[in-house]
Amino acid sequence: MGLPFLNSFSAAAGRGVWHADELGLADAEVVATGHAALDAELPGGGWPVGAMTELLQTAPEAHVWRLLLPALAQAVQARGGPVVLIGAPYEPCGPSLAAQGLPVEALMWVRSDAPASRLWACEQALRCADVSAVLAWLPQARVGELRRLQLAAAQHDVLLFVCRPESAAQGASPARLRLQVESCGADTSQIELRILKRRGPPLAAPVMLPARNERMAALLAAARVRRKLRLQQQGTAAAGEETTSTATTATVVRIDAWKGGPSALDRIAVVA
């Protein structure tokens, strides 16, 4: 039997070869991010399951929930287990998460300041069959430690998100996907996502996402309108100037975390 011609062999082999100038296909399961613009730039169209996704930020929790909440809610619905938070810098706002599809009873918060304890808890969570996803803040993790977490996620097919400081962008990482997350300097209502590592060509321009979901944006807009009407009713001479100032410096205040049930988000207070 003769050997196949080289050109025919090369053509057959080429069909299974990824070219670096093309967006790669996912070699495992993915979960849609919930953001169409981001899905279009990720291999397979979503977050990789069984692999580490690294989020690099200046502030430890900036935009994390806005970015990850749709996928975490999907993971809980599909697998039925909790989302394990390890080293979260602040207590999650239960009513807000529940209103967007992630019930507070589906969260497991592991509090520890010791880097070694965080790493241990993260690895144990990844090895637990009941866990749907792991979200860990590991600012001091080294490459070898991250590689061990990557292997654990791959062995147990778990969504793994690791938050690290922006300064880590210059170092090596075993993460399948690396994103730099920051507020848009030109428009604070937008988030800039720079994809630093993916199976595909470099992305020249950042992916832009709204900093708030539609429900939250509507609530804040309604609060500004109510404040403006109240100032007008009080006959405040400088109502227009005060309203403009408030619109740029308002802070959302959580009211009594979970006592109000799922509708507690509707009772947001906006204060100067």
Coordinates of C-alpha atoms in Angstrom, one line a residue:
M1 CA 0.0 0.0 0.0
G2 CA 1.5 3.3 -1.0
L3 CA 1.9 6.2 1.4
P4 CA -0.5 9.2 1.0
F5 CA 0.7 12.1 -0.9
L6 CA 2.2 14.9 1.3
N7 CA -0.2 17.5 0.0
S8 CA -3.3 15.5 0.9
F9 CA -1.9 14.5 4.3
S10 CA -1.2 18.2 5.0
A11 CA -4.7 19.2 4.1
A12 CA -6.3 16.6 6.3
A13 CA -4.0 17.5 9.2
G14 CA -4.6 21.2 8.8
R15 CA -8.3 20.8 9.4
G16 CA -7.5 20.0 13.1
V17 CA -4.8 22.7 13.6
W18 CA -5.6 26.0 15.3
H19 CA -4.1 29.0 13.5
A20 CA -2.8 31.7 15.8
D21 CA -4.5 34.5 13.8
E22 CA -8.0 32.9 14.4
L23 CA -10.1 32.8 17.5
G24 CA -9.8 29.3 18.8
L25 CA -12.6 26.9 19.5
A26 CA -13.3 25.7 23.1
D27 CA -11.8 22.3 23.8
A28 CA -14.2 21.9 26.8
E29 CA -17.5 23.1 28.1
V30 CA -18.1 26.9 28.4
V31 CA -20.7 29.0 30.2
A32 CA -22.0 32.1 28.4
T33 CA -20.9 35.3 30.1
G34 CA -24.3 36.9 29.7
H35 CA -22.6 39.8 27.7
A36 CA -22.9 39.3 24.0
A37 CA -20.0 41.6 23.1
L38 CA -17.7 39.6 25.4
D39 CA -18.9 36.2 24.3
A40 CA -18.0 37.1 20.7
E41 CA -14.3 37.5 21.7
L42 CA -13.9 34.3 23.8
P43 CA -13.1 30.9 22.5
G44 CA -16.3 28.9 22.4
G45 CA -18.4 32.0 23.3
G46 CA -18.1 31.9 27.1
W47 CA -16.1 31.3 30.3
P48 CA -14.2 28.0 30.2
V49 CA -15.3 25.3 32.6
G50 CA -12.5 23.3 34.2
A51 CA -10.0 26.1 33.7
M52 CA -8.8 29.2 35.5
T53 CA -10.0 32.6 34.4
E54 CA -7.9 35.4 35.9
L55 CA -9.3 38.9 36.5
L56 CA -6.8 41.7 37.1
Q57 CA -8.0 44.9 38.8
T58 CA -6.8 48.0 40.5
A59 CA -9.5 47.7 43.2
P60 CA -10.1 44.1 44.5
E61 CA -13.9 44.0 43.9
A62 CA -14.4 46.6 41.2
H63 CA -17.0 45.3 38.7
V64 CA -16.6 41.6 39.6
W65 CA -20.3 41.0 40.2
R66 CA -21.4 42.9 37.2
L67 CA -19.1 40.8 35.1
L68 CA -19.6 37.4 36.6
L69 CA -23.1 37.3 38.0
P70 CA -24.9 36.0 34.9
A71 CA -22.6 33.0 34.6
L72 CA -22.6 32.3 38.3
A73 CA -26.4 32.2 38.3
Q74 CA -26.4 29.8 35.3
A75 CA -23.9 27.5 37.1
V76 CA -26.0 27.3 40.2
Q77 CA -29.1 26.5 38.1
A78 CA -27.3 23.9 36.2
R79 CA -25.4 22.1 39.0
G80 CA -27.5 23.0 42.0
G81 CA -24.4 23.6 44.3
P82 CA -23.1 26.8 45.9
V83 CA -20.8 29.4 44.6
V84 CA -17.8 29.5 47.0
L85 CA -16.3 33.0 47.7
I86 CA -12.8 32.9 49.2
G87 CA -11.3 36.0 50.6
A88 CA -14.0 38.4 49.3
P89 CA -13.0 41.9 50.4
Y90 CA -16.6 42.9 51.2
E91 CA -19.8 41.2 52.3
P92 CA -22.0 40.5 49.1
C93 CA -25.3 42.4 48.9
G94 CA -27.8 39.6 49.1
P95 CA -30.9 41.4 47.8
S96 CA -29.1 42.8 44.7
L97 CA -27.6 39.4 43.8
A98 CA -31.0 37.6 44.4
A99 CA -32.8 40.2 42.2
Q100 CA -30.4 39.2 39.4
G101 CA -30.8 35.5 39.7
L102 CA -28.3 34.4 42.3
P103 CA -30.0 33.5 45.6
V104 CA -28.2 34.3 48.8
E105 CA -28.5 30.8 50.0
A106 CA -26.4 29.7 47.1
L107 CA -23.4 31.6 48.4
M108 CA -20.7 30.2 50.7
W109 CA -18.3 32.8 52.0
V110 CA -14.9 31.7 53.3
R111 CA -13.3 34.5 55.3
S112 CA -9.5 34.4 55.8
D113 CA -6.7 36.9 55.5
A114 CA -3.9 34.3 55.5
P115 CA -2.7 33.6 51.9
A116 CA -2.0 29.9 52.7
S117 CA -5.5 29.4 54.1
R118 CA -7.1 31.0 51.1
L119 CA -5.2 28.7 48.8
W120 CA -6.1 25.6 50.8
A121 CA -9.8 26.6 50.9
C122 CA -9.8 27.2 47.2
E123 CA -8.3 23.8 46.4
Q124 CA -10.7 22.0 48.7
A125 CA -13.7 23.8 47.2
L126 CA -12.5 22.8 43.7
R127 CA -12.3 19.2 44.7
C128 CA -15.9 19.2 46.2
A129 CA -18.4 17.6 43.7
D130 CA -21.3 19.8 45.0
V131 CA -19.6 23.2 44.2
S132 CA -20.9 25.0 41.1
A133 CA -18.2 27.7 40.9
V134 CA -15.3 29.2 42.9
L135 CA -14.5 32.9 43.1
A136 CA -11.3 33.6 44.9
W137 CA -9.3 36.7 45.8
L138 CA -5.6 35.6 45.8
P139 CA -3.4 38.8 45.5
Q140 CA -0.3 37.0 46.8
A141 CA -0.5 33.7 44.9
R142 CA 2.6 32.5 43.1
V143 CA 2.7 30.8 39.7
G144 CA 3.2 27.3 41.1
E145 CA 0.2 27.7 43.5
L146 CA -2.0 29.0 40.7
R147 CA -0.9 26.0 38.5
R148 CA -2.1 23.6 41.2
L149 CA -5.5 25.3 41.3
Q150 CA -5.7 25.2 37.5
L151 CA -5.1 21.4 37.7
A152 CA -7.8 20.9 40.4
A153 CA -10.3 22.9 38.3
A154 CA -9.5 20.8 35.2
Q155 CA -9.8 17.5 37.1
H156 CA -13.2 18.4 38.6
D157 CA -14.8 20.6 35.8
V158 CA -15.5 23.6 38.0
L159 CA -15.7 27.3 37.0
L160 CA -12.8 29.0 38.6
F161 CA -12.3 32.8 38.8
V162 CA -9.2 34.3 40.5
C163 CA -9.0 38.0 41.2
R164 CA -5.5 39.4 41.4
P165 CA -4.0 42.9 41.4
E166 CA -3.4 44.7 38.1
S167 CA 0.4 44.6 38.7
A168 CA 0.3 40.8 38.1
A169 CA -0.3 41.4 34.4
Q170 CA 3.4 41.5 33.8
G171 CA 4.0 38.1 35.3
A172 CA 3.4 34.6 33.9
S173 CA 0.2 32.8 34.7
P174 CA -1.3 29.3 34.0
A175 CA -4.7 30.8 33.5
R176 CA -6.5 29.8 30.3
L177 CA -8.0 33.3 30.1
R178 CA -6.7 36.6 31.5
L179 CA -8.7 39.8 31.6
Q180 CA -7.9 43.3 32.8
V181 CA -11.0 45.0 34.2
E182 CA -11.2 48.7 34.8
S183 CA -13.5 51.6 34.7
C184 CA -13.6 53.6 31.5
G185 CA -11.8 56.9 32.0
A186 CA -13.8 58.7 29.3
D187 CA -17.2 57.3 30.4
T188 CA -17.7 56.1 34.0
S189 CA -20.9 54.3 33.0
Q190 CA -18.8 51.8 31.0
I191 CA -16.3 49.0 31.9
E192 CA -13.2 48.3 29.9
L193 CA -12.2 44.7 29.5
R194 CA -8.8 44.1 28.0
I195 CA -8.2 40.4 27.1
L196 CA -4.6 39.8 27.9
K197 CA -4.6 36.0 27.2
R198 CA -6.9 33.9 25.1
R199 CA -6.6 31.2 22.4
G200 CA -6.7 33.6 19.6
P201 CA -5.0 36.8 18.2
P202 CA -4.4 39.8 20.4
L203 CA -7.4 42.1 20.8
A204 CA -6.5 45.6 19.7
A205 CA -9.4 47.4 21.4
P206 CA -11.0 46.7 24.8
V207 CA -14.5 45.2 25.1
M208 CA -16.9 47.8 26.5
L209 CA -19.7 46.8 28.9
P210 CA -22.3 48.9 30.9
A211 CA -21.1 49.4 34.4
R212 CA -24.6 48.8 35.7
N213 CA -27.4 46.4 34.6
E214 CA -30.6 47.9 33.2
R215 CA -32.6 47.4 36.5
M216 CA -30.0 49.2 38.6
A217 CA -29.6 52.0 36.1
A218 CA -33.4 52.5 36.1
L219 CA -33.6 52.5 39.9
L220 CA -30.9 55.2 40.1
A221 CA -32.5 57.3 37.4
A222 CA -35.8 57.1 39.3
A223 CA -34.1 58.1 42.5
R224 CA -32.6 61.2 40.8
V225 CA -36.0 62.2 39.5
R226 CA -37.6 61.8 42.9
R227 CA -34.9 63.9 44.5
K228 CA -35.3 66.6 41.9
L229 CA -39.1 66.7 42.4
R230 CA -38.6 66.9 46.2
L231 CA -36.3 69.8 45.9
Q232 CA -38.6 71.6 43.6
Q233 CA -41.5 71.1 46.0
Q234 CA -39.4 72.5 48.8
G235 CA -38.8 75.6 46.7
T236 CA -35.0 75.3 46.9
A237 CA -33.5 78.1 44.9
A238 CA -30.4 76.0 43.9
A239 CA -32.3 72.9 43.1
G240 CA -30.9 72.6 39.6
E241 CA -27.3 72.9 40.8
E242 CA -27.7 70.5 43.7
T243 CA -29.4 67.9 41.5
T244 CA -26.5 68.0 39.1
S245 CA -24.0 67.6 41.9
T246 CA -26.0 64.8 43.5
A247 CA -26.2 62.9 40.1
T248 CA -22.4 62.7 40.0
T249 CA -21.7 61.9 43.7
A250 CA -24.6 59.7 44.8
T251 CA -23.8 56.6 46.7
V252 CA -26.1 53.5 46.7
V253 CA -26.7 52.4 50.3
R254 CA -27.8 48.8 51.1
I255 CA -30.9 48.7 53.4
D256 CA -30.9 45.9 56.0
A257 CA -29.3 43.1 53.9
W258 CA -31.8 40.3 53.5
K259 CA -34.8 41.1 55.8
G260 CA -36.8 42.6 52.9
G261 CA -36.7 39.5 50.7
P262 CA -36.1 39.6 47.0
S263 CA -37.9 42.9 46.7
A264 CA -35.5 44.7 49.0
L265 CA -33.6 46.0 46.0
D266 CA -36.6 48.2 45.3
R267 CA -35.9 50.1 48.5
I268 CA -32.5 51.5 47.5
A269 CA -31.7 54.8 49.1
V270 CA -29.6 57.3 47.3
V271 CA -27.8 59.9 49.5
A272 CA -25.4 62.6 48.8

